[in-house]
Amino acid sequence: MSTEPDLLYTEEEEALRAAVRDLLTDHCVAPDVIARTESDAPHDLALWKTLAATMGLAGLLVPEELGGQGATHREAAVVLEELGRSVAPVPYLTSAVVATEALLACGDTELLTQLATGRSVGALAVALHHAPGAAHRTVRVENGTLHGELTGIADAAAADVLLVPGDDGGLYAVTADAVTVTPQTSLDLTRPLATVALDGAAARRFGDAEPAVRRALRAAAGLLASEQLGVADWALTETVRYLKERKQFNRPVGGFQALKHRLAQLWLEVVNLRAAARAAADALASGEDTDVSVAVAQAYAAPVAVHATEEALQLHGGLGMTWEHPIHLYLKRAKADSLAYGTAGAHREALAGLVGLQAP
């Protein structure tokens, strides 16, 4: 019998949020993130090491006996909310969620322990835009080596190990030094994409690709909604703060009725997004109505995050159009996330099939 999802945050989850937010406030300030996007090293690996190894956040989804924290997707969702609020350039979603879920599906304990303890960063070599269950590209398997090219792989440049689907149905582990990673031009500079070329790369098969990729992408889509919530919540909070301070005609801009209406509408959208994101995280943790909850969250999350960041850009006026202001980081993250792990339209179509409400 299914139970109602628990949308509230526990005391432990709020304590986790506070700890992560304090760390990001000190070590992930906007000018530093912008500077990284202009460099050849967009990932903040020092921050990642602190999150993964010192705080143990990379192993939230990994059982304690394998070096993880034995927590659930609810805690991972809280971390992603805070990372979204800071647009932190760390491979948390791709390594601690996507790669970890793929390894959990296959039961590979050695790599899981490495990822959980922060000793290694993993990346699933499936293009960022693929929705759960969608067909994805594979590479040719020949005498235990891999041959081919995969594009649109998120955070591949930061990965120590790549999980690569082969044309024989297997999922293979390949070390980063066995492949050629070429950066692609990415809209979201804080989560860069890359092309991965394999030319006779030595690989170890550790499981079947189809169930592992489906599980990994489903978790990614569900928890991405929490990251999008963090992005949207930052945009709303910062815009309200700015409009209270900015004055025109000797009064705060936020006092104008038309702007109040826009902010009120945005607040409602963010509140609804929070409910959808929490429901998806709870469903992933409990296993109840998971496919439906994930599809609902992703069908709703992308338009809200994009709308929130677009409103933030407009309502900050000329200030928001400058490179030095971080709004452009959030808008680009929201736009890129709207394509990640399936578009809102793809998830609406999936939801229609799940609940028997096919469009005419």
mmCIF file of C-alpha atoms in Angstrom:
data_model
loop_
_atom_site.group_PDB
_atom_site.id
_atom_site.type_symbol
_atom_site.label_atom_id
_atom_site.label_comp_id
_atom_site.label_asym_id
_atom_site.label_seq_id
_atom_site.Cartn_x
_atom_site.Cartn_y
_atom_site.Cartn_z
ATOM 1 C CA MET A 1 0.000 0.000 0.000
ATOM 2 C CA SER A 2 1.452 3.344 -1.015
ATOM 3 C CA THR A 3 1.952 6.063 1.587
ATOM 4 C CA GLU A 4 1.824 9.836 1.293
ATOM 5 C CA PRO A 5 5.195 11.424 0.510
ATOM 6 C CA ASP A 6 6.877 13.304 3.336
ATOM 7 C CA LEU A 7 7.624 16.765 1.951
ATOM 8 C CA LEU A 8 8.980 18.270 5.166
ATOM 9 C CA TYR A 9 12.648 18.522 6.078
ATOM 10 C CA THR A 10 13.831 16.641 9.154
ATOM 11 C CA GLU A 11 16.056 18.223 11.804
ATOM 12 C CA GLU A 12 18.979 16.203 10.454
ATOM 13 C CA GLU A 13 18.336 17.454 6.928
ATOM 14 C CA GLU A 14 18.200 21.059 8.108
ATOM 15 C CA ALA A 15 21.470 20.568 10.012
ATOM 16 C CA LEU A 16 23.034 19.139 6.864
ATOM 17 C CA ARG A 17 21.775 22.121 4.879
ATOM 18 C CA ALA A 18 23.277 24.553 7.379
ATOM 19 C CA ALA A 19 26.666 22.833 7.279
ATOM 20 C CA VAL A 20 26.792 22.749 3.476
ATOM 21 C CA ARG A 21 25.604 26.346 3.169
ATOM 22 C CA ASP A 22 28.212 27.574 5.652
ATOM 23 C CA LEU A 23 30.950 25.815 3.711
ATOM 24 C CA LEU A 24 29.787 27.179 0.357
ATOM 25 C CA THR A 25 29.399 30.688 1.777
ATOM 26 C CA ASP A 26 33.070 30.603 2.756
ATOM 27 C CA HIS A 27 34.545 28.713 -0.192
ATOM 28 C CA CYS A 28 32.266 29.246 -3.203
ATOM 29 C CA VAL A 29 31.783 32.977 -3.695
ATOM 30 C CA ALA A 30 30.509 34.272 -7.018
ATOM 31 C CA PRO A 31 33.659 36.143 -8.145
ATOM 32 C CA ASP A 32 35.718 32.976 -7.724
ATOM 33 C CA VAL A 33 33.199 30.887 -9.675
ATOM 34 C CA ILE A 34 33.172 33.454 -12.501
ATOM 35 C CA ALA A 35 36.964 33.481 -12.550
ATOM 36 C CA ARG A 36 37.015 29.694 -12.835
ATOM 37 C CA THR A 37 34.676 29.746 -15.828
ATOM 38 C CA GLU A 38 37.226 31.912 -17.614
ATOM 39 C CA SER A 39 40.101 29.533 -16.869
ATOM 40 C CA ASP A 40 41.185 26.151 -18.180
ATOM 41 C CA ALA A 41 40.159 24.525 -14.871
ATOM 42 C CA PRO A 42 36.461 25.212 -14.352
ATOM 43 C CA HIS A 43 36.053 22.547 -11.641
ATOM 44 C CA ASP A 44 36.865 23.526 -8.059
ATOM 45 C CA LEU A 45 38.566 20.292 -7.018
ATOM 46 C CA ALA A 46 39.662 21.695 -3.659
ATOM 47 C CA LEU A 47 36.023 22.392 -2.776
ATOM 48 C CA TRP A 48 35.058 18.973 -4.106
ATOM 49 C CA LYS A 49 37.655 17.303 -1.866
ATOM 50 C CA THR A 50 36.227 19.101 1.155
ATOM 51 C CA LEU A 51 32.657 18.125 0.270
ATOM 52 C CA ALA A 52 33.519 14.545 -0.658
ATOM 53 C CA ALA A 53 36.271 13.499 1.715
ATOM 54 C CA THR A 54 36.055 15.842 4.710
ATOM 55 C CA MET A 55 32.254 16.093 4.949
ATOM 56 C CA GLY A 56 31.574 12.651 3.460
ATOM 57 C CA LEU A 57 28.903 13.919 1.071
ATOM 58 C CA ALA A 58 30.075 11.853 -1.904
ATOM 59 C CA GLY A 59 28.997 8.715 -0.093
ATOM 60 C CA LEU A 60 25.496 9.681 1.013
ATOM 61 C CA LEU A 61 23.889 7.028 -1.206
ATOM 62 C CA VAL A 62 26.507 4.344 -0.455
ATOM 63 C CA PRO A 63 26.066 1.801 2.385
ATOM 64 C CA GLU A 64 28.257 2.303 5.441
ATOM 65 C CA GLU A 65 30.031 -1.027 4.982
ATOM 66 C CA LEU A 66 31.386 0.291 1.665
ATOM 67 C CA GLY A 67 32.726 3.512 3.135
ATOM 68 C CA GLY A 68 29.608 5.589 2.566
ATOM 69 C CA GLN A 69 27.140 7.327 4.856
ATOM 70 C CA GLY A 70 24.196 5.000 4.329
ATOM 71 C CA ALA A 71 21.836 7.961 3.892
ATOM 72 C CA THR A 72 19.062 8.395 1.309
ATOM 73 C CA HIS A 73 18.133 10.495 -1.691
ATOM 74 C CA ARG A 74 16.449 12.967 0.664
ATOM 75 C CA GLU A 75 19.804 13.997 2.113
ATOM 76 C CA ALA A 76 21.405 14.093 -1.334
ATOM 77 C CA ALA A 77 18.573 16.364 -2.456
ATOM 78 C CA VAL A 78 19.324 18.830 0.345
ATOM 79 C CA VAL A 79 22.978 18.950 -0.714
ATOM 80 C CA LEU A 80 21.944 19.571 -4.324
ATOM 81 C CA GLU A 81 19.654 22.412 -3.286
ATOM 82 C CA GLU A 82 22.602 24.172 -1.678
ATOM 83 C CA LEU A 83 24.937 23.425 -4.584
ATOM 84 C CA GLY A 84 22.293 24.882 -6.886
ATOM 85 C CA ARG A 85 22.087 28.022 -4.749
ATOM 86 C CA SER A 86 25.823 28.489 -5.256
ATOM 87 C CA VAL A 87 26.111 27.060 -8.793
ATOM 88 C CA ALA A 88 29.102 25.255 -7.316
ATOM 89 C CA PRO A 89 31.454 23.921 -10.026
ATOM 90 C CA VAL A 90 31.824 20.446 -8.492
ATOM 91 C CA PRO A 91 30.911 17.036 -9.974
ATOM 92 C CA TYR A 92 28.467 16.104 -7.222
ATOM 93 C CA LEU A 93 25.465 15.205 -9.371
ATOM 94 C CA THR A 94 27.530 13.349 -11.958
ATOM 95 C CA SER A 95 29.746 11.407 -9.538
ATOM 96 C CA ALA A 96 27.958 11.104 -6.179
ATOM 97 C CA VAL A 97 24.554 10.469 -7.806
ATOM 98 C CA VAL A 98 24.751 9.293 -11.431
ATOM 99 C CA ALA A 99 27.944 7.216 -11.388
ATOM 100 C CA THR A 100 27.215 5.983 -7.874
ATOM 101 C CA GLU A 101 23.700 4.807 -8.793
ATOM 102 C CA ALA A 102 25.061 2.947 -11.822
ATOM 103 C CA LEU A 103 27.616 1.175 -9.624
ATOM 104 C CA LEU A 104 24.965 0.368 -7.008
ATOM 105 C CA ALA A 105 22.852 -1.241 -9.722
ATOM 106 C CA CYS A 106 25.795 -3.450 -10.693
ATOM 107 C CA GLY A 107 27.072 -4.137 -7.193
ATOM 108 C CA ASP A 108 30.655 -3.084 -7.925
ATOM 109 C CA THR A 109 32.040 -2.570 -4.421
ATOM 110 C CA GLU A 110 35.603 -1.538 -5.265
ATOM 111 C CA LEU A 111 34.702 1.486 -7.371
ATOM 112 C CA LEU A 112 31.823 2.383 -5.054
ATOM 113 C CA THR A 113 34.195 2.656 -2.130
ATOM 114 C CA GLN A 114 36.556 4.874 -4.121
ATOM 115 C CA LEU A 115 33.731 7.220 -5.119
ATOM 116 C CA ALA A 116 32.147 7.228 -1.660
ATOM 117 C CA THR A 117 35.357 8.216 0.084
ATOM 118 C CA GLY A 118 36.217 10.903 -2.449
ATOM 119 C CA ARG A 119 39.365 9.156 -3.652
ATOM 120 C CA SER A 120 37.982 9.055 -7.195
ATOM 121 C CA VAL A 121 35.506 11.014 -9.307
ATOM 122 C CA GLY A 122 33.252 9.009 -11.591
ATOM 123 C CA ALA A 123 31.262 9.942 -14.670
ATOM 124 C CA LEU A 124 28.723 7.934 -16.629
ATOM 125 C CA ALA A 125 29.594 8.266 -20.322
ATOM 126 C CA VAL A 126 26.029 8.969 -21.448
ATOM 127 C CA ALA A 127 25.184 12.377 -22.923
ATOM 128 C CA LEU A 128 23.717 14.807 -20.409
ATOM 129 C CA HIS A 129 20.503 15.335 -22.391
ATOM 130 C CA HIS A 130 19.351 11.695 -22.301
ATOM 131 C CA ALA A 131 16.151 11.005 -20.361
ATOM 132 C CA PRO A 132 15.690 7.831 -18.296
ATOM 133 C CA GLY A 133 14.810 4.992 -20.635
ATOM 134 C CA ALA A 134 15.867 6.845 -23.779
ATOM 135 C CA ALA A 135 18.199 5.181 -26.263
ATOM 136 C CA HIS A 136 21.812 6.220 -25.837
ATOM 137 C CA ARG A 137 25.023 5.761 -27.779
ATOM 138 C CA THR A 138 27.433 2.923 -27.093
ATOM 139 C CA VAL A 139 31.006 2.147 -28.093
ATOM 140 C CA ARG A 140 32.354 -0.899 -29.916
ATOM 141 C CA VAL A 141 33.750 -3.672 -27.760
ATOM 142 C CA GLU A 142 36.584 -5.622 -29.349
ATOM 143 C CA ASN A 143 38.760 -8.137 -27.484
ATOM 144 C CA GLY A 144 38.195 -6.412 -24.159
ATOM 145 C CA THR A 145 39.010 -2.937 -25.481
ATOM 146 C CA LEU A 146 36.674 -0.066 -26.349
ATOM 147 C CA HIS A 147 36.526 1.916 -29.571
ATOM 148 C CA GLY A 148 34.358 4.919 -30.383
ATOM 149 C CA GLU A 149 33.441 8.470 -29.445
ATOM 150 C CA LEU A 150 30.807 9.812 -27.066
ATOM 151 C CA THR A 151 29.759 13.458 -26.901
ATOM 152 C CA GLY A 152 28.021 15.672 -24.364
ATOM 153 C CA ILE A 153 29.498 13.927 -21.308
ATOM 154 C CA ALA A 154 29.121 16.165 -18.255
ATOM 155 C CA ASP A 155 32.117 16.619 -15.944
ATOM 156 C CA ALA A 156 34.223 14.153 -17.931
ATOM 157 C CA ALA A 157 37.217 16.471 -17.523
ATOM 158 C CA ALA A 158 37.112 16.010 -13.746
ATOM 159 C CA ALA A 159 36.590 12.231 -13.800
ATOM 160 C CA ASP A 160 39.168 9.670 -12.738
ATOM 161 C CA VAL A 161 37.062 6.793 -14.034
ATOM 162 C CA LEU A 162 34.429 6.673 -16.785
ATOM 163 C CA LEU A 163 31.569 4.202 -16.882
ATOM 164 C CA VAL A 164 31.087 3.412 -20.558
ATOM 165 C CA PRO A 165 28.212 1.418 -22.131
ATOM 166 C CA GLY A 166 29.371 -1.067 -24.767
ATOM 167 C CA ASP A 167 27.550 -2.404 -27.822
ATOM 168 C CA ASP A 168 27.494 -5.865 -26.222
ATOM 169 C CA GLY A 169 25.170 -4.650 -23.453
ATOM 170 C CA GLY A 170 27.892 -4.356 -20.857
ATOM 171 C CA LEU A 171 28.949 -1.422 -18.704
ATOM 172 C CA TYR A 172 32.705 -0.930 -18.573
ATOM 173 C CA ALA A 173 35.018 0.955 -16.242
ATOM 174 C CA VAL A 174 37.779 2.892 -18.005
ATOM 175 C CA THR A 175 40.409 5.042 -16.337
ATOM 176 C CA ALA A 176 40.667 8.629 -17.484
ATOM 177 C CA ASP A 177 44.241 8.226 -18.690
ATOM 178 C CA ALA A 178 43.078 5.592 -21.212
ATOM 179 C CA VAL A 179 40.785 8.004 -23.088
ATOM 180 C CA THR A 180 41.027 11.395 -24.777
ATOM 181 C CA VAL A 181 38.772 14.055 -23.264
ATOM 182 C CA THR A 182 38.166 17.131 -25.426
ATOM 183 C CA PRO A 183 36.180 20.049 -23.935
ATOM 184 C CA GLN A 184 33.055 21.129 -25.819
ATOM 185 C CA THR A 185 31.601 24.610 -25.927
ATOM 186 C CA SER A 186 29.079 24.541 -23.089
ATOM 187 C CA LEU A 187 26.347 27.009 -22.198
ATOM 188 C CA ASP A 188 26.736 26.205 -18.497
ATOM 189 C CA LEU A 189 30.387 26.883 -17.786
ATOM 190 C CA THR A 190 30.088 25.491 -14.256
ATOM 191 C CA ARG A 191 29.150 22.011 -15.546
ATOM 192 C CA PRO A 192 31.248 21.653 -18.685
ATOM 193 C CA LEU A 193 30.625 19.032 -21.339
ATOM 194 C CA ALA A 194 33.266 17.069 -23.197
ATOM 195 C CA THR A 195 33.791 14.554 -25.974
ATOM 196 C CA VAL A 196 35.307 11.251 -24.877
ATOM 197 C CA ALA A 197 37.281 9.345 -27.518
ATOM 198 C CA LEU A 198 38.232 5.704 -26.946
ATOM 199 C CA ASP A 199 40.801 4.153 -29.253
ATOM 200 C CA GLY A 200 41.503 0.675 -27.964
ATOM 201 C CA ALA A 201 41.016 1.707 -24.346
ATOM 202 C CA ALA A 202 41.513 -1.092 -21.830
ATOM 203 C CA ALA A 203 38.321 -1.673 -19.875
ATOM 204 C CA ARG A 204 36.794 -3.857 -17.193
ATOM 205 C CA ARG A 205 33.216 -5.035 -17.508
ATOM 206 C CA PHE A 206 31.397 -4.829 -14.198
ATOM 207 C CA GLY A 207 27.716 -5.131 -15.065
ATOM 208 C CA ASP A 208 24.864 -4.771 -17.534
ATOM 209 C CA ALA A 209 24.428 -1.295 -18.980
ATOM 210 C CA GLU A 210 20.676 -1.126 -19.561
ATOM 211 C CA PRO A 211 19.360 -1.422 -15.965
ATOM 212 C CA ALA A 212 22.311 0.518 -14.550
ATOM 213 C CA VAL A 213 21.909 3.464 -16.936
ATOM 214 C CA ARG A 214 18.145 3.557 -16.427
ATOM 215 C CA ARG A 215 18.527 3.616 -12.632
ATOM 216 C CA ALA A 216 21.264 6.241 -12.769
ATOM 217 C CA LEU A 217 19.360 8.583 -15.082
ATOM 218 C CA ARG A 218 16.130 8.222 -13.112
ATOM 219 C CA ALA A 219 17.885 9.235 -9.905
ATOM 220 C CA ALA A 220 19.632 12.058 -11.759
ATOM 221 C CA ALA A 221 16.370 13.415 -13.151
ATOM 222 C CA GLY A 222 14.655 13.212 -9.774
ATOM 223 C CA LEU A 223 17.439 14.900 -7.824
ATOM 224 C CA LEU A 224 18.132 17.461 -10.553
ATOM 225 C CA ALA A 225 14.808 19.008 -9.532
ATOM 226 C CA SER A 226 16.347 19.843 -6.146
ATOM 227 C CA GLU A 227 19.274 21.563 -7.826
ATOM 228 C CA GLN A 228 16.796 23.516 -9.983
ATOM 229 C CA LEU A 229 14.927 24.419 -6.800
ATOM 230 C CA GLY A 230 18.133 25.837 -5.337
ATOM 231 C CA VAL A 231 18.747 27.884 -8.477
ATOM 232 C CA ALA A 232 15.182 29.232 -8.540
ATOM 233 C CA ASP A 233 15.121 29.972 -4.809
ATOM 234 C CA TRP A 234 18.369 31.944 -5.059
ATOM 235 C CA ALA A 235 16.981 33.933 -7.979
ATOM 236 C CA LEU A 236 13.797 34.812 -6.092
ATOM 237 C CA THR A 237 15.541 35.636 -2.806
ATOM 238 C CA GLU A 238 18.202 37.821 -4.405
ATOM 239 C CA THR A 239 15.672 39.643 -6.573
ATOM 240 C CA VAL A 240 13.429 40.444 -3.600
ATOM 241 C CA ARG A 241 16.463 41.682 -1.637
ATOM 242 C CA TYR A 242 17.619 43.876 -4.512
ATOM 243 C CA LEU A 243 14.193 45.395 -5.153
ATOM 244 C CA LYS A 244 13.896 46.352 -1.484
ATOM 245 C CA GLU A 245 17.171 48.288 -1.720
ATOM 246 C CA ARG A 246 16.945 49.771 -5.240
ATOM 247 C CA LYS A 247 15.121 53.092 -5.265
ATOM 248 C CA GLN A 248 13.413 54.981 -8.049
ATOM 249 C CA PHE A 249 11.351 58.156 -7.688
ATOM 250 C CA ASN A 250 12.569 58.157 -4.075
ATOM 251 C CA ARG A 251 10.868 54.871 -3.177
ATOM 252 C CA PRO A 252 11.943 51.191 -3.207
ATOM 253 C CA VAL A 253 11.382 49.611 -6.596
ATOM 254 C CA GLY A 254 9.841 46.609 -4.883
ATOM 255 C CA GLY A 255 6.945 48.771 -3.767
ATOM 256 C CA PHE A 256 5.545 49.080 -7.278
ATOM 257 C CA GLN A 257 2.410 46.996 -7.722
ATOM 258 C CA ALA A 258 3.348 45.450 -11.059
ATOM 259 C CA LEU A 259 6.598 44.105 -9.634
ATOM 260 C CA LYS A 260 4.839 42.794 -6.532
ATOM 261 C CA HIS A 261 2.544 40.736 -8.771
ATOM 262 C CA ARG A 262 5.482 39.270 -10.697
ATOM 263 C CA LEU A 263 7.280 38.331 -7.500
ATOM 264 C CA ALA A 264 4.153 36.834 -5.972
ATOM 265 C CA GLN A 265 3.653 34.641 -9.029
ATOM 266 C CA LEU A 266 7.269 33.573 -8.906
ATOM 267 C CA TRP A 267 7.002 32.754 -5.201
ATOM 268 C CA LEU A 268 4.052 30.455 -5.894
ATOM 269 C CA GLU A 269 5.990 28.677 -8.629
ATOM 270 C CA VAL A 270 9.008 28.147 -6.365
ATOM 271 C CA VAL A 271 6.830 26.816 -3.533
ATOM 272 C CA ASN A 272 5.212 24.346 -5.914
ATOM 273 C CA LEU A 273 8.626 23.351 -7.242
ATOM 274 C CA ARG A 274 9.793 22.661 -3.699
ATOM 275 C CA ALA A 275 6.862 20.280 -3.205
ATOM 276 C CA ALA A 276 7.555 18.490 -6.491
ATOM 277 C CA ALA A 277 11.293 18.198 -5.803
ATOM 278 C CA ARG A 278 10.751 16.924 -2.271
ATOM 279 C CA ALA A 279 8.209 14.382 -3.517
ATOM 280 C CA ALA A 280 10.705 13.076 -6.078
ATOM 281 C CA ALA A 281 13.489 12.791 -3.491
ATOM 282 C CA ASP A 282 11.179 11.019 -1.047
ATOM 283 C CA ALA A 283 9.976 8.642 -3.771
ATOM 284 C CA LEU A 284 13.543 7.757 -4.736
ATOM 285 C CA ALA A 285 14.326 7.099 -1.076
ATOM 286 C CA SER A 286 11.213 4.992 -0.395
ATOM 287 C CA GLY A 287 10.746 3.321 -3.790
ATOM 288 C CA GLU A 288 7.063 4.380 -3.831
ATOM 289 C CA ASP A 289 5.654 5.790 -7.110
ATOM 290 C CA THR A 290 9.176 6.695 -8.174
ATOM 291 C CA ASP A 291 8.685 6.955 -11.942
ATOM 292 C CA VAL A 292 5.592 9.149 -11.598
ATOM 293 C CA SER A 293 7.129 11.437 -8.957
ATOM 294 C CA VAL A 294 10.315 11.927 -10.969
ATOM 295 C CA ALA A 295 8.361 12.682 -14.150
ATOM 296 C CA VAL A 296 6.145 15.200 -12.333
ATOM 297 C CA ALA A 297 9.147 16.950 -10.791
ATOM 298 C CA GLN A 298 11.024 17.272 -14.066
ATOM 299 C CA ALA A 299 7.930 18.280 -16.028
ATOM 300 C CA TYR A 300 7.550 21.232 -13.638
ATOM 301 C CA ALA A 301 11.098 22.100 -12.542
ATOM 302 C CA ALA A 302 12.736 23.293 -15.745
ATOM 303 C CA PRO A 303 10.190 26.007 -16.699
ATOM 304 C CA VAL A 304 10.192 27.378 -13.142
ATOM 305 C CA ALA A 305 13.987 27.564 -12.836
ATOM 306 C CA VAL A 306 14.290 29.241 -16.230
ATOM 307 C CA HIS A 307 11.467 31.685 -15.449
ATOM 308 C CA ALA A 308 12.955 32.560 -12.050
ATOM 309 C CA THR A 309 16.387 33.328 -13.465
ATOM 310 C CA GLU A 310 14.966 35.266 -16.405
ATOM 311 C CA GLU A 311 12.929 37.391 -13.993
ATOM 312 C CA ALA A 312 16.017 37.923 -11.838
ATOM 313 C CA LEU A 313 17.942 39.143 -14.881
ATOM 314 C CA GLN A 314 15.196 41.554 -15.943
ATOM 315 C CA LEU A 315 14.360 42.886 -12.492
ATOM 316 C CA HIS A 316 18.003 43.598 -11.700
ATOM 317 C CA GLY A 317 17.969 45.917 -14.723
ATOM 318 C CA GLY A 318 21.294 46.921 -16.244
ATOM 319 C CA LEU A 319 23.178 45.492 -13.262
ATOM 320 C CA GLY A 320 21.944 42.009 -14.106
ATOM 321 C CA MET A 321 23.306 42.267 -17.640
ATOM 322 C CA THR A 322 26.918 42.615 -16.460
ATOM 323 C CA TRP A 323 29.381 39.719 -16.489
ATOM 324 C CA GLU A 324 30.521 40.559 -12.954
ATOM 325 C CA HIS A 325 27.064 39.896 -11.484
ATOM 326 C CA PRO A 326 26.444 36.156 -10.987
ATOM 327 C CA ILE A 327 22.925 36.112 -12.466
ATOM 328 C CA HIS A 328 24.242 34.867 -15.795
ATOM 329 C CA LEU A 329 25.690 31.778 -14.054
ATOM 330 C CA TYR A 330 22.245 30.892 -12.698
ATOM 331 C CA LEU A 331 20.440 31.576 -15.967
ATOM 332 C CA LYS A 332 22.887 29.384 -17.873
ATOM 333 C CA ARG A 333 22.600 26.612 -15.265
ATOM 334 C CA ALA A 334 18.804 26.797 -15.444
ATOM 335 C CA LYS A 335 18.834 26.689 -19.253
ATOM 336 C CA ALA A 336 21.291 23.779 -19.340
ATOM 337 C CA ASP A 337 19.350 21.912 -16.649
ATOM 338 C CA SER A 338 16.176 22.307 -18.714
ATOM 339 C CA LEU A 339 17.766 19.936 -21.255
ATOM 340 C CA ALA A 340 19.543 17.646 -18.797
ATOM 341 C CA TYR A 341 18.194 14.120 -18.251
ATOM 342 C CA GLY A 342 15.216 14.806 -20.496
ATOM 343 C CA THR A 343 13.291 17.949 -21.344
ATOM 344 C CA ALA A 344 10.091 18.931 -19.562
ATOM 345 C CA GLY A 345 8.177 17.852 -22.675
ATOM 346 C CA ALA A 346 9.794 14.418 -22.644
ATOM 347 C CA HIS A 347 8.866 13.959 -18.986
ATOM 348 C CA ARG A 348 5.293 15.126 -19.608
ATOM 349 C CA GLU A 349 5.001 12.545 -22.362
ATOM 350 C CA ALA A 350 6.416 9.869 -20.062
ATOM 351 C CA LEU A 351 4.028 10.907 -17.302
ATOM 352 C CA ALA A 352 1.047 10.691 -19.624
ATOM 353 C CA GLY A 353 1.952 7.093 -20.406
ATOM 354 C CA LEU A 354 2.528 6.224 -16.742
ATOM 355 C CA VAL A 355 -0.872 7.459 -15.582
ATOM 356 C CA GLY A 356 -2.868 6.557 -18.697
ATOM 357 C CA LEU A 357 -3.606 10.081 -19.890
ATOM 358 C CA GLN A 358 -2.301 9.973 -23.437
ATOM 359 C CA ALA A 359 -2.781 13.148 -25.432
ATOM 360 C CA PRO A 360 -5.154 12.887 -28.426
#
